[in-house]
Coordinates of C-alpha atoms and ligand atoms in Angstrom, one line a residue:
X1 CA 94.8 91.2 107.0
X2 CA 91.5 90.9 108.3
X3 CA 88.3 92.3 106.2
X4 CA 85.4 92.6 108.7
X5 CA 82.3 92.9 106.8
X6 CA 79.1 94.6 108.1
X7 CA 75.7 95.1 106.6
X8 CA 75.5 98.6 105.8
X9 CA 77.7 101.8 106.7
X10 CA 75.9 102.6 110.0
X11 CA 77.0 99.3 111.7
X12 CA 80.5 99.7 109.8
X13 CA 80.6 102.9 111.5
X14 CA 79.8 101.3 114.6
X15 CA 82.1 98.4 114.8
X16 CA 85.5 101.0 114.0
X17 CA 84.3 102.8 116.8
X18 CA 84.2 100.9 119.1
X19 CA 87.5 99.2 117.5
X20 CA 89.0 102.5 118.4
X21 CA 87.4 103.4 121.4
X22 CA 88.6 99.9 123.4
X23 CA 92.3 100.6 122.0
X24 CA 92.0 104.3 123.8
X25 CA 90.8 102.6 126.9
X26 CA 93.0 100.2 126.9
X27 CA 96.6 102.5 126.4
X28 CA 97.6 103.1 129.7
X29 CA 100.8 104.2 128.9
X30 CA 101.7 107.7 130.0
X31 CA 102.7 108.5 126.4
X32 CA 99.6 109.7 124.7
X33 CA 97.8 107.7 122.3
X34 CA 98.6 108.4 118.4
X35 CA 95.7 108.5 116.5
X36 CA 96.2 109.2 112.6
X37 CA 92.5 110.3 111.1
X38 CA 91.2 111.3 107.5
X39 CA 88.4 113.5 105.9
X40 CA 86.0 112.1 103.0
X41 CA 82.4 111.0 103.9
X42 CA 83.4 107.6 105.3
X43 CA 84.6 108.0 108.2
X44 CA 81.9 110.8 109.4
X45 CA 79.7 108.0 111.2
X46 CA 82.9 106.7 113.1
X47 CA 83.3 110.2 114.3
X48 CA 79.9 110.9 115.5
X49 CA 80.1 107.4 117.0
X50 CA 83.4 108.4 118.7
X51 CA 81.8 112.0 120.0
X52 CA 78.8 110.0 121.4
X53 CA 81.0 107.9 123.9
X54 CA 83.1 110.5 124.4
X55 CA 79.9 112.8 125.5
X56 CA 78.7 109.4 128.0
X57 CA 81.9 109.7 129.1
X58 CA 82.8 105.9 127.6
X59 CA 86.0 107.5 126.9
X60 CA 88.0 110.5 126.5
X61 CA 90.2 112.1 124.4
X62 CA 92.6 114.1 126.6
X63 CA 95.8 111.7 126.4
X64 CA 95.1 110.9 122.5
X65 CA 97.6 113.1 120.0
X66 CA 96.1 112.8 116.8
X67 CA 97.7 113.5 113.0
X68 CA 95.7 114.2 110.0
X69 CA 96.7 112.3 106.5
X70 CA 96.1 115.1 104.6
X71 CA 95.0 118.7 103.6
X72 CA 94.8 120.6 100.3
X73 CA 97.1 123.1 99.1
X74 CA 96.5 126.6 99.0
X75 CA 93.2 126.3 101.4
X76 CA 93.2 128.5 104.8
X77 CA 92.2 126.9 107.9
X78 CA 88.9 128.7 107.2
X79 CA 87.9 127.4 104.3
X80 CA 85.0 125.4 104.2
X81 CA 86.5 122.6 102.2
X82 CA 89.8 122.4 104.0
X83 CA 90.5 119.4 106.3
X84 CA 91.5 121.6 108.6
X85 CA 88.0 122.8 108.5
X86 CA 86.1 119.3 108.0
X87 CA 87.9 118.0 111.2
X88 CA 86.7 120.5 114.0
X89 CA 83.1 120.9 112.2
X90 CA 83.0 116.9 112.2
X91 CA 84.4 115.9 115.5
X92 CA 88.0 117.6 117.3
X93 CA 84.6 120.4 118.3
X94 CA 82.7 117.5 119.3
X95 CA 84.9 116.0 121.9
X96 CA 87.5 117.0 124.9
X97 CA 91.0 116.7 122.8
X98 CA 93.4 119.3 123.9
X99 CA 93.7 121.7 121.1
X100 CA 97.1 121.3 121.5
X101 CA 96.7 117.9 120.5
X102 CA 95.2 117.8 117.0
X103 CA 97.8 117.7 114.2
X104 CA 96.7 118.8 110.4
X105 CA 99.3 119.5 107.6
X106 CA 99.1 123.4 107.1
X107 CA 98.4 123.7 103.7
X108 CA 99.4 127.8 103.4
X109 CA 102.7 126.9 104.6
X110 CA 105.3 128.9 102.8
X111 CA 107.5 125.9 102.5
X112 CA 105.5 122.9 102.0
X113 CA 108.0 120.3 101.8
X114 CA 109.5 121.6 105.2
X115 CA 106.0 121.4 106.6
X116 CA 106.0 117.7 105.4
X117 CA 109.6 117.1 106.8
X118 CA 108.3 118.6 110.2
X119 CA 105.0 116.4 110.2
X120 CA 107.2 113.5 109.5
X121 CA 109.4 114.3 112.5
X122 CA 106.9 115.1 115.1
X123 CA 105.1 112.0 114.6
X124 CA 108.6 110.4 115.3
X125 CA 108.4 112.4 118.6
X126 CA 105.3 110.5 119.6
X127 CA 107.4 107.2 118.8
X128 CA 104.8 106.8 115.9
X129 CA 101.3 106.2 115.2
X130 CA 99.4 103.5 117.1
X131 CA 96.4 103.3 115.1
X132 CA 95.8 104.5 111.6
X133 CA 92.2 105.3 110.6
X134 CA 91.9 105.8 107.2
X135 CA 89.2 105.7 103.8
X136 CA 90.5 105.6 100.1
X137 CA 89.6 106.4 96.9
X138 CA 87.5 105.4 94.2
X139 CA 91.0 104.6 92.4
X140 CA 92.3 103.2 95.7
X141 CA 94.3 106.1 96.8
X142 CA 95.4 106.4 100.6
X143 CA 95.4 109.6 101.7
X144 CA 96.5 111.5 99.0
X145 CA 98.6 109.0 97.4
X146 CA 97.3 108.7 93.7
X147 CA 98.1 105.8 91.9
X148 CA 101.7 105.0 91.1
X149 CA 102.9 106.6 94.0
X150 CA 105.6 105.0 95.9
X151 CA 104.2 102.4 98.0
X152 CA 107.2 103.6 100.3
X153 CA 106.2 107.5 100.2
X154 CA 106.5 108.8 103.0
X155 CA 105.0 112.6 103.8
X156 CA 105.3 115.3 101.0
X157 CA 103.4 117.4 98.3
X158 CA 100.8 115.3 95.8
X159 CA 99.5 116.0 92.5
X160 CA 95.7 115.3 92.5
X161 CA 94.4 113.0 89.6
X162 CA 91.8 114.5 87.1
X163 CA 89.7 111.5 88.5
X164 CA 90.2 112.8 92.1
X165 CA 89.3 115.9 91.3
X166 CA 86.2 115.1 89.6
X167 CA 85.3 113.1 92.2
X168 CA 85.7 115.5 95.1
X169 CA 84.1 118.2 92.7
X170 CA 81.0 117.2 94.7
X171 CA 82.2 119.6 97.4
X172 CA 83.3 122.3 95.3
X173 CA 80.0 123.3 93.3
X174 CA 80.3 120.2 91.3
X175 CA 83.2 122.0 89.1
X176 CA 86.7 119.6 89.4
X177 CA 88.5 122.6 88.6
X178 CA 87.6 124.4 91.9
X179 CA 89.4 121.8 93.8
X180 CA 93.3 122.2 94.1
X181 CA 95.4 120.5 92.3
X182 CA 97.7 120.1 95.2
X183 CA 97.6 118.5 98.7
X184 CA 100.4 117.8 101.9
X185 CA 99.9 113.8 102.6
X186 CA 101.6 111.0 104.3
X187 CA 102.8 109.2 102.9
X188 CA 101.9 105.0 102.1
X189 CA 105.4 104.5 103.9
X190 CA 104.4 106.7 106.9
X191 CA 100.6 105.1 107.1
X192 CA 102.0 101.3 106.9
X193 CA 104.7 102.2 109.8
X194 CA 102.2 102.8 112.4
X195 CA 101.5 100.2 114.8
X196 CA 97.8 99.5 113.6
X197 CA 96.3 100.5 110.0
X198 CA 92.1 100.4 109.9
X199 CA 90.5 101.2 106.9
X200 CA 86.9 102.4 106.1
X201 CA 85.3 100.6 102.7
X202 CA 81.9 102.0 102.1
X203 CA 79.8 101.7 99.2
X204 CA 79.0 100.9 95.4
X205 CA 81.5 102.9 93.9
X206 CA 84.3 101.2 95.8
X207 CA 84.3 97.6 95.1
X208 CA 87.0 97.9 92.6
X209 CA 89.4 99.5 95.0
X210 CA 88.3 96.9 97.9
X211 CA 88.9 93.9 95.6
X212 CA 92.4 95.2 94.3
X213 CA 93.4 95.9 98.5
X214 CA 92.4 92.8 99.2
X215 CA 92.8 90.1 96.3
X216 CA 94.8 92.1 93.5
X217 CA 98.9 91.6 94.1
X218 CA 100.8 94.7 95.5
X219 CA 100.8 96.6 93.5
X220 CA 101.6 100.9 93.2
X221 CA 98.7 101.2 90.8
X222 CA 96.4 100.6 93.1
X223 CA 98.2 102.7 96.8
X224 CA 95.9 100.9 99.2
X225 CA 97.6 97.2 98.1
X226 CA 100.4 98.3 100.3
X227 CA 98.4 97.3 103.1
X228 CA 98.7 93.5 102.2
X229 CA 102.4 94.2 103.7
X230 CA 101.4 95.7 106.8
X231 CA 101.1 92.8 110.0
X232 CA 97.9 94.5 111.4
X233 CA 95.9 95.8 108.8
X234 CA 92.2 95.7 109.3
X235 CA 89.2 96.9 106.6
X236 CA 86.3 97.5 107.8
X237 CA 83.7 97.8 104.9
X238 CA 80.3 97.5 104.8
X239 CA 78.1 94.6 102.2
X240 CA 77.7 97.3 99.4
X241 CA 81.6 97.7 98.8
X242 CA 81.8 93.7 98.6
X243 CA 80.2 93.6 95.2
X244 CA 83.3 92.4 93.1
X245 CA 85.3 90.0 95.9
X246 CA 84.8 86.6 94.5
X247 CA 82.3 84.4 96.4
X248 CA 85.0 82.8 98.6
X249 CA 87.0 85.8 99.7
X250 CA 84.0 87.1 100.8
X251 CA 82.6 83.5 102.7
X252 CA 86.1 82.9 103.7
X253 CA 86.0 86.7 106.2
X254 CA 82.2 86.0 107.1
X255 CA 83.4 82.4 108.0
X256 CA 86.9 83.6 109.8
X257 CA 85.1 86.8 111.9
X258 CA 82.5 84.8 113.4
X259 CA 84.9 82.2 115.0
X260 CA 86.8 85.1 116.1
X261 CA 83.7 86.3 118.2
X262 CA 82.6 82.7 119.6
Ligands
GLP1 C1 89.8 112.2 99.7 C2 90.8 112.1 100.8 C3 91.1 110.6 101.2 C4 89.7 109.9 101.4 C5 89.0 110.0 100.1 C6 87.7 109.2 100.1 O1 90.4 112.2 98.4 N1 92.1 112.7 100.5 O2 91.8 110.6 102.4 O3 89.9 108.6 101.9 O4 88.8 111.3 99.7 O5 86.7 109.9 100.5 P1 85.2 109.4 100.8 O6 85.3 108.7 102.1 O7 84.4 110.6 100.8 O8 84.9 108.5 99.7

């Protein structure tokens, strides 16, 4: 695993972009790109990052396929608080991806597990996901995988926690019980498959959850551990979320990122 650390969210924001942006330029393949991409408030800098050198033409979006982790249950398309919603607001509007291109879990489907079973095999179609952007929890959920889910889940319906929903009560009036108590999400299994897992770790209230990804054991209580297993799993995190990594962790990925650069 590699933990790159940055001073503060802007230049975390920075360095995923342009993590991301050389690995489009660099796909030459004919097959599109697969990029799997999540809501929350961490990665909203990468995306207007990502729009910027996609509007200086740096890069462009028109071979890239991309697959949402999750989306509520119950919430239309048009619902200010869907993902559906968050994504074209925040960046698909922002940049030239093919409509046809964007992937989000339809959370009105009639039959939600089939919608899962169908996500599941279309991202098969694409011969998986090269890179996997993603943020967690303040309990260290990925996606919408809570604690003690399977750290092999793959894509289905989640219960939210009470502590997820209090959390994400900030976008719903401040009242937890406005927000669903459902979502569609990959699964851990489907997110550690792809090719390339890079995860956003910003901020105070997440130093618990980047301490248990990157020193706590494997562990389903905490969903993000599963990335321990993955062979190319970055975090990208900014100085704020280091807070309770013990003095060498933290030295050791200073120490081991800048001989990387030399
Ligand atoms: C939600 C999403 C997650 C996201 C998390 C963190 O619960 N389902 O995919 O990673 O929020 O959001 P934020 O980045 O706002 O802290």
């Amino acid at each position: 695993m590699r933990v790159v650390i940055q001073d503060n969210y802007e230049k975390m924001c920075q360095w995923a972009a342009n993590y991301i942006a050389e690995k489009i330029k660099a796909h030459k393949e004919d097959r599109p790109f697969v990029l799997g991409l999540p809501t929350g408030s961490s990665p909203i800098g990468v995306y207007k990052e990502l729009a910027k050198k996609n509007k200086a033409g740096e890069i462009t979006f028109k071979n890239v396929v991309t697959f949402n982790m999750d989306e509520y249950l119950g919430l239309p398309r048009e619902h200010d608080q869907s993902y559906w919603y968050f994504m074209h607001d925040n960046f698909f509007d922002h940049i030239d991806i093919p409509a046809e291109n964007v992937n989000i879990l339809n959370g009105m489907a009639e039959d939600p597990e089939a919608e899962c079973a169908r996500y599941e095999e279309k991202i098969a179609s694409y011969g998986g996901v090269d890179l996997f952007l993603g943020g967690i929890g303040v309990d260290g959920h990925l996606a919408f995988n809570e604690p003690f889910t399977s750290l092999t889940s793959r894509t289905g319906v989640r219960d939210l926690t009470t502590d997820t929903r209090i959390v994400n009560g900030r976008f719903f009036g401040n009242d937890p019980e406005k927000v669903p108590a459902q979502a569609l999400s990959v699964g851990i299994g489907t997110v550690t498959d792809s090719k390339e897992v890079l995860i956003l770790i910003s901020g105070h209230n997440k130093t618990r959850a980047l301490a248990a990804s990157v020193e706590g054991g494997v562990s389903q209580k905490w969903t993000c551990s599963a990335l321990q297993l993955h062979k190319a799993a970055i975090i990208a995190c900014d100085e704020e979320a280091c807070g309770e990594l013990t003095v060498d962790t933290y030295k050791y990925f200073l120490d081991i990122e800048k001989k990387e650069r030399l």
